[in-house]
CSV table of C-alpha atoms in Angstrom, one decimal:
chain,number,residue,atom,x,y,z
A,1124,MET,CA,38.2,131.7,61.2
A,1125,SER,CA,36.2,133.7,58.7
A,1126,ALA,CA,32.8,132.8,57.3
A,1127,SER,CA,34.3,131.5,54.0
A,1128,ASP,CA,36.7,129.4,55.9
A,1129,ASN,CA,33.5,127.9,57.9
A,1130,ALA,CA,31.9,127.2,54.7
A,1131,LEU,CA,35.0,125.5,53.4
A,1132,ALA,CA,35.3,123.4,56.4
A,1133,GLY,CA,31.8,122.5,56.6
A,1134,ASP,CA,29.9,124.2,59.2
A,1135,ALA,CA,27.3,121.5,59.9
A,1136,ALA,CA,27.5,118.8,62.5
A,1137,ASN,CA,26.8,115.5,61.2
A,1138,VAL,CA,25.2,113.4,64.1
A,1139,ILE,CA,25.7,109.6,63.7
A,1140,SER,CA,23.6,107.2,65.6
A,1141,PRO,CA,25.4,103.7,65.9
A,1142,ASP,CA,21.9,102.0,66.2
A,1143,LYS,CA,21.2,103.0,62.6
A,1144,LEU,CA,24.4,101.5,61.2
A,1145,PRO,CA,24.8,97.9,60.1
A,1146,PHE,CA,27.5,95.7,61.8
A,1147,VAL,CA,30.4,94.4,59.7
A,1148,GLN,CA,31.7,90.8,60.9
A,1149,VAL,CA,35.4,91.0,61.2
A,1150,SER,CA,35.9,87.6,62.2
A,1151,GLU,CA,33.9,85.0,64.3
A,1152,GLY,CA,32.6,86.8,67.3
A,1153,VAL,CA,34.0,90.1,66.3
A,1154,ARG,CA,32.0,92.9,64.6
A,1155,LEU,CA,32.1,96.6,64.2
A,1156,LYS,CA,30.3,99.7,63.0
A,1157,GLU,CA,32.6,102.4,61.6
A,1158,LEU,CA,31.0,105.8,62.6
A,1159,THR,CA,33.7,107.7,60.7
A,1160,GLY,CA,36.7,106.8,58.7
A,1161,ARG,CA,37.6,105.8,55.3
A,1162,SER,CA,34.8,103.2,54.9
A,1163,ALA,CA,32.1,105.3,56.8
A,1164,PRO,CA,28.7,106.3,55.6
A,1165,ALA,CA,28.2,109.3,53.3
A,1166,GLY,CA,28.8,112.5,55.1
A,1167,ALA,CA,31.1,110.8,57.6
A,1168,LYS,CA,34.1,109.9,55.6
A,1169,SER,CA,37.5,110.9,56.8
A,1170,THR,CA,41.2,110.2,56.6
A,1171,LEU,CA,42.1,112.3,59.4
A,1172,GLY,CA,40.8,109.8,61.9
A,1173,SER,CA,38.3,106.8,62.3
A,1174,VAL,CA,35.9,105.8,65.0
A,1175,ALA,CA,34.6,102.2,65.1
A,1176,LEU,CA,32.1,100.6,67.7
A,1177,PHE,CA,33.2,97.2,68.4
A,1178,GLU,CA,31.4,94.1,69.9
A,1179,LEU,CA,33.4,91.1,70.9
A,1180,ASP,CA,31.3,88.0,72.0
A,1181,PRO,CA,32.4,86.5,75.3
A,1182,GLY,CA,35.7,84.7,75.0
A,1183,HIS,CA,36.5,86.2,71.6
A,1184,ALA,CA,39.5,88.5,70.5
A,1185,SER,CA,40.6,90.8,67.8
A,1186,ALA,CA,43.4,89.5,65.6
A,1187,TRP,CA,47.0,90.0,66.6
A,1188,SER,CA,48.3,93.0,64.7
A,1189,HIS,CA,49.8,96.5,64.7
A,1190,ASN,CA,49.8,99.6,62.9
A,1191,LYS,CA,52.6,100.9,61.0
A,1192,VAL,CA,51.8,104.8,61.6
A,1193,GLY,CA,48.3,104.7,63.0
A,1194,GLU,CA,47.9,105.6,66.8
A,1195,GLU,CA,45.0,103.6,68.4
A,1196,SER,CA,42.9,104.2,71.3
A,1197,PHE,CA,40.2,101.9,72.9
A,1198,PHE,CA,37.4,103.3,75.2
A,1199,ILE,CA,35.7,100.4,77.0
A,1200,LEU,CA,31.9,101.0,77.1
A,1201,GLU,CA,30.6,97.7,78.6
A,1202,GLY,CA,32.0,94.3,79.6
A,1203,HIS,CA,35.4,93.3,80.8
A,1204,GLY,CA,38.4,91.8,79.2
A,1205,GLU,CA,42.0,92.1,78.5
A,1206,VAL,CA,44.1,94.4,76.0
A,1207,TRP,CA,47.3,92.3,75.3
A,1208,THR,CA,50.3,94.2,74.2
A,1209,GLY,CA,53.2,91.8,73.3
A,1210,ASN,CA,53.0,89.1,75.9
A,1211,THR,CA,51.6,91.4,78.6
A,1212,ALA,CA,47.7,91.3,79.5
A,1213,HIS,CA,46.0,94.5,81.0
A,1214,PRO,CA,42.6,94.1,82.4
A,1215,VAL,CA,40.0,96.4,81.2
A,1216,GLY,CA,36.4,97.3,82.0
A,1217,PRO,CA,33.9,100.2,81.6
A,1218,GLY,CA,35.3,103.4,81.6
A,1219,ASP,CA,38.9,102.4,80.7
A,1220,TYR,CA,40.7,104.2,78.1
A,1221,ILE,CA,43.8,102.5,76.4
A,1222,LEU,CA,46.3,104.3,74.0
A,1223,ILE,CA,48.4,102.1,71.8
A,1224,PRO,CA,51.2,103.7,69.9
A,1225,PRO,CA,52.2,102.6,66.4
A,1226,ALA,CA,54.2,99.4,66.0
A,1227,VAL,CA,52.8,97.9,69.3
A,1228,VAL,CA,51.6,94.5,68.7
A,1229,ARG,CA,48.1,94.2,70.3
A,1230,SER,CA,44.9,92.2,70.6
A,1231,ILE,CA,41.9,92.9,72.8
A,1232,ARG,CA,39.8,89.9,74.3
A,1233,ALA,CA,36.4,89.8,75.9
A,1234,SER,CA,36.2,87.7,79.1
A,1235,LYS,CA,34.4,84.6,79.1
A,1236,GLY,CA,30.5,85.2,79.8
A,1237,GLU,CA,30.7,88.9,79.0
A,1238,THR,CA,30.3,90.7,75.6
A,1239,LEU,CA,33.0,93.6,75.3
A,1240,LYS,CA,31.8,96.9,73.8
A,1241,PHE,CA,34.3,99.5,73.0
A,1242,TYR,CA,35.1,102.3,70.7
A,1243,ALA,CA,38.3,102.0,68.7
A,1244,ILE,CA,39.7,105.4,67.6
A,1245,THR,CA,42.7,105.5,65.0
A,1246,THR,CA,44.6,108.5,63.9
A,1247,PRO,CA,45.1,108.9,61.0
A,1248,ALA,CA,42.0,107.0,59.9
A,1249,TRP,CA,42.5,103.1,60.0
A,1250,SER,CA,43.4,101.7,56.7
A,1251,LYS,CA,44.1,98.0,55.4
A,1252,ASP,CA,47.6,99.0,54.3
A,1253,ASP,CA,48.5,100.4,57.8
A,1254,ASP,CA,47.1,97.3,59.6
A,1255,VAL,CA,49.7,94.5,59.8
A,1256,LEU,CA,48.5,91.1,60.9
A,1257,VAL,CA,50.9,89.0,63.0
A,1258,PRO,CA,51.1,85.7,64.7
A,1259,ALA,CA,50.3,85.7,68.4
A,1260,PRO,CA,53.4,86.3,70.6
A,1261,GLU,CA,54.5,83.0,72.2
A,1262,GLY,CA,52.8,82.4,75.5
A,1263,THR,CA,49.6,84.3,74.7
A,1264,PRO,CA,46.0,83.3,73.9
A,1265,LYS,CA,45.6,82.5,70.1
């Protein structure tokens, strides 16, 4: 890559401290901080990918949904819970990494008594138009 290519691509790293960002309340007991993505702070906006730090209060879960084209990954930082894909529960804990292809209906739930903290990484960057809310599959937690 030439010097002019570096200048076009931006040659300075943007260090983002989640501690300095406000939480956005997604639903009761579910909040996030978008570090990079379409709604990220100035200097961190991207359509290529998004990274959000999620916190789920004990016993709370994300909405049931799927992405039309976005691939999603979760990296668990703290706490325990379950990632539901369809009507199958997958136990998760610190250090676990979960890859969810597009069109897979999913929800992530914090265990009772523990806050679940994780990064959600979406490529391309998460957008409201790509996220499809669906009813909980039969036999799963609502």
